[in-house]
Structures are given as structure tokens and as C-alpha cells.
Amino acid sequence: MMALAALAIGLVSGAGALGNGLVLAGAGLGKLRHRALLSGVVGNYRLLPDALVGPVALTLPWVELGLGAALVAVPFTGGVWTQVAGAAGAGLLLVFALAMGINLARGRGAIDCGCGRSELRQPLSRALVARNLVLAAPLLLVAAGGARVPLQGFDLVSLVVGGVAIALSYHLFNALVALRASPLAATLLPARRQG
């Protein structure tokens, strides 16, 4: 029974690490493509002194890319670095959730979260805060050493499929949240209520 529990924790934490790694690497690449806008997005949160906005905007994409690569490697490697990657990834997601939560509490939900594609602007919402908390959970398992079970065969395939499913679910969730806040949704929702 303990072996089954260890396997389940290994699969969940490994899939979570792989999925989050893909998400963070994609986010880092997206921020690099739109780096001219990133200082404005970081500055809109109004949490950092002006002198730090530029350096944070400059380094954030590289941090996301590095963490993404480290998290993708977690299921296939071992040792203390997997725990460090899990803790760092969870920490980054929790900092993002905290930044969004603070701005929501300030009544600043209209600002763009900076976590999606530029053509799908996403105002801050409790759903985005919850999304980051859910994404951080398996990384906390990794940080606690949960990804140490050596996986092979079908278990490894299950882990990869789970990780890809997490990454795809993230993108689907972001698109739905962004579309819900779009002007198009505002024109469609009243018509749907009447019919």
C-alpha cells in the first residue's frame, strides 16, 4: 500500500513539475517576444519601487525559462536540485498569486495579469489567483521530495501525458478567462440570457 501511495505521489508531483515547466517556459518565451510591454505590465501592479520595475521585467522571462527547463527535467532526474526547482517554481507561482490578490483587494482588477498572450488580455480575477494556487500544489510535493520515485514504462508515459494535459489545461483556462472578459462576451451574454 505504501508503494502505491509513493507511486501516486511520484506521478502527481512529476506530472505537476512537467506541466508547470512547460507553462513557465512558454510564459518566459511569450514575455521575451513582448518584452517592450513587460515593464508596463510589471509596473501596473504597483508593488515594486520604480527603480526595480525595469530589472524585474528584464530578468523575469529568463527566470521563467530557467525554472521551466529545471521543472521539465524533474521527472527524469533526482537529487536535491529537483526539490530546489519545485520550491522555486511554487514560490514564483505563489508570489504571482499574492501580487494578483493584493491588487484585487485594492480594487485594481482591471489591470492585465501579464500571464497570457498579448492578444488575449486577462484582467485580474480570483479565478487566476486560484489557478496559480492549484498549479503550485504539486510543486510543493516536489519540494518535499515527492518526485523521487523512479518511473519507467507505462508510469512514465502516464506522467508525460499528465504533464502535457496540465499545460494544455492552463492554456485553455487562460483563453476562457480572457474571452469571458472580452468585449465580444459582453455582447453575447445578454443575448444568451434572453433566448
C-alpha positions as semicolon CSV with decimal commas, in nm:
position;residue;x (nm);y (nm);z (nm)
1;M;0,000;0,000;0,000
2;M;0,288;0,236;0,079
3;A;0,444;0,161;-0,260
4;L;0,118;0,253;-0,432
5;A;0,094;0,580;-0,236
6;A;0,456;0,663;-0,322
7;L;0,386;0,590;-0,689
8;A;0,076;0,813;-0,685
9;I;0,270;1,098;-0,522
10;G;0,552;1,048;-0,772
11;L;0,310;1,061;-1,066
12;V;0,122;1,368;-0,940
13;S;0,434;1,561;-0,846
14;G;0,619;1,458;-1,163
15;A;0,327;1,547;-1,390
16;G;0,285;1,874;-1,200
17;A;0,653;1,955;-1,243
18;L;0,647;1,872;-1,614
19;G;0,322;2,063;-1,676
20;N;0,437;2,367;-1,478
21;G;0,773;2,354;-1,651
22;L;0,605;2,371;-1,990
23;V;0,381;2,655;-1,869
24;L;0,669;2,859;-1,726
25;A;0,892;2,803;-2,029
26;G;0,609;2,913;-2,257
27;A;0,539;3,216;-2,038
28;G;0,907;3,311;-2,045
29;L;0,917;3,285;-2,425
30;G;0,598;3,491;-2,453
31;K;0,742;3,761;-2,229
32;L;1,061;3,770;-2,436
33;R;0,854;3,815;-2,754
34;H;0,666;4,106;-2,594
35;R;0,943;4,243;-2,374
36;A;0,866;4,602;-2,480
37;L;0,534;4,573;-2,294
38;L;0,662;4,385;-1,989
39;S;0,787;4,685;-1,790
40;G;0,441;4,838;-1,817
41;V;0,274;4,515;-1,703
42;V;0,509;4,477;-1,405
43;G;0,474;4,847;-1,319
44;N;0,092;4,828;-1,334
45;Y;0,093;4,602;-1,030
46;R;0,231;4,894;-0,825
47;L;0,410;4,663;-0,584
48;L;0,772;4,746;-0,664
49;P;0,965;5,071;-0,639
50;D;1,005;5,229;-0,982
51;A;1,379;5,155;-0,976
52;L;1,308;4,778;-0,961
53;V;1,040;4,757;-1,232
54;G;1,288;4,757;-1,521
55;P;1,529;4,500;-1,372
56;V;1,242;4,267;-1,273
57;A;1,088;4,297;-1,621
58;L;1,429;4,226;-1,774
59;T;1,503;3,915;-1,564
60;L;1,154;3,763;-1,522
61;P;1,140;3,594;-1,866
62;W;1,482;3,435;-1,807
63;V;1,382;3,318;-1,459
64;E;1,068;3,160;-1,604
65;L;1,265;2,993;-1,883
66;G;1,527;2,858;-1,641
67;L;1,269;2,733;-1,393
68;G;1,066;2,586;-1,677
69;A;1,365;2,386;-1,801
70;A;1,450;2,272;-1,447
71;L;1,092;2,161;-1,380
72;V;1,067;1,973;-1,711
73;A;1,379;1,782;-1,604
74;V;1,242;1,692;-1,257
75;P;1,069;1,364;-1,356
76;F;1,383;1,243;-1,530
77;T;1,643;1,343;-1,272
78;G;1,685;1,319;-0,899
79;G;1,862;1,474;-0,610
80;V;1,833;1,793;-0,417
81;W;1,806;2,008;-0,732
82;T;1,464;1,865;-0,805
83;Q;1,347;1,987;-0,465
84;V;1,504;2,328;-0,524
85;A;1,329;2,353;-0,863
86;G;0,997;2,254;-0,703
87;A;1,034;2,509;-0,424
88;A;1,139;2,786;-0,664
89;G;0,855;2,711;-0,906
90;A;0,597;2,700;-0,628
91;G;0,742;3,018;-0,480
92;L;0,717;3,204;-0,810
93;L;0,356;3,095;-0,865
94;L;0,265;3,192;-0,507
95;V;0,430;3,535;-0,550
96;F;0,226;3,585;-0,867
97;A;-0,093;3,480;-0,681
98;L;-0,010;3,718;-0,395
99;A;0,054;4,008;-0,635
100;M;-0,281;3,946;-0,805
101;G;-0,460;3,909;-0,470
102;I;-0,316;4,235;-0,337
103;N;-0,429;4,422;-0,646
104;L;-0,776;4,265;-0,631
105;A;-0,802;4,373;-0,268
106;R;-0,705;4,726;-0,375
107;G;-0,987;4,724;-0,632
108;R;-0,744;4,710;-0,923
109;G;-0,884;4,407;-1,102
110;A;-0,891;4,579;-1,441
111;I;-0,514;4,559;-1,492
112;D;-0,374;4,287;-1,718
113;C;-0,228;3,993;-1,529
114;G;0,058;3,960;-1,778
115;C;0,021;3,582;-1,781
116;G;-0,140;3,532;-2,119
117;R;-0,080;3,612;-2,478
118;S;-0,097;3,980;-2,565
119;E;-0,398;3,929;-2,791
120;L;-0,589;3,768;-2,501
121;R;-0,573;4,035;-2,233
122;Q;-0,666;3,897;-1,892
123;P;-0,787;4,127;-1,617
124;L;-0,705;4,007;-1,268
125;S;-0,960;3,777;-1,108
126;R;-1,000;3,537;-0,818
127;A;-1,002;3,258;-1,077
128;L;-0,644;3,348;-1,180
129;V;-0,534;3,355;-0,815
130;A;-0,692;3,013;-0,762
131;R;-0,529;2,883;-1,082
132;N;-0,184;2,976;-0,951
133;L;-0,254;2,815;-0,613
134;V;-0,364;2,493;-0,784
135;L;-0,055;2,495;-1,007
136;A;0,173;2,547;-0,706
137;A;0,033;2,248;-0,512
138;P;0,215;1,967;-0,699
139;L;0,534;2,171;-0,692
140;L;0,513;2,179;-0,314
141;L;0,509;1,798;-0,331
142;V;0,822;1,811;-0,545
143;A;0,985;2,046;-0,293
144;A;0,903;1,798;-0,019
145;G;1,076;1,520;-0,213
146;G;0,769;1,364;-0,372
147;A;0,918;1,318;-0,719
148;R;1,186;1,070;-0,612
149;V;1,012;0,753;-0,727
150;P;1,195;0,616;-1,034
151;L;0,935;0,576;-1,306
152;Q;0,952;0,366;-1,617
153;G;0,728;0,217;-1,882
154;F;0,359;0,294;-1,853
155;D;0,408;0,504;-1,538
156;L;0,646;0,734;-1,723
157;V;0,405;0,760;-2,018
158;S;0,124;0,845;-1,773
159;L;0,340;1,114;-1,616
160;V;0,420;1,273;-1,953
161;V;0,056;1,263;-2,064
162;G;-0,046;1,417;-1,730
163;G;0,214;1,693;-1,760
164;V;0,109;1,781;-2,114
165;A;-0,257;1,777;-2,003
166;I;-0,176;2,024;-1,724
167;A;-0,001;2,258;-1,969
168;L;-0,287;2,237;-2,220
169;S;-0,545;2,289;-1,945
170;Y;-0,358;2,601;-1,836
171;H;-0,381;2,747;-2,186
172;L;-0,747;2,653;-2,221
173;F;-0,826;2,808;-1,882
174;N;-0,644;3,129;-1,976
175;A;-0,828;3,153;-2,308
176;L;-1,166;3,103;-2,141
177;V;-1,094;3,360;-1,870
178;A;-0,968;3,610;-2,127
179;L;-1,263;3,554;-2,360
180;R;-1,508;3,588;-2,073
181;A;-1,366;3,935;-2,007
182;S;-1,359;4,036;-2,375
183;P;-1,597;4,285;-2,537
184;L;-1,733;4,001;-2,753
185;A;-1,851;3,815;-2,443
186;A;-2,029;4,127;-2,321
187;T;-2,231;4,140;-2,642
188;L;-2,311;3,767;-2,640
189;L;-2,406;3,717;-2,276
190;P;-2,720;3,937;-2,272
191;A;-2,847;3,767;-2,591
192;R;-2,790;3,425;-2,435
193;R;-2,989;3,523;-2,124
194;Q;-3,288;3,638;-2,329
195;G;-3,303;3,327;-2,550
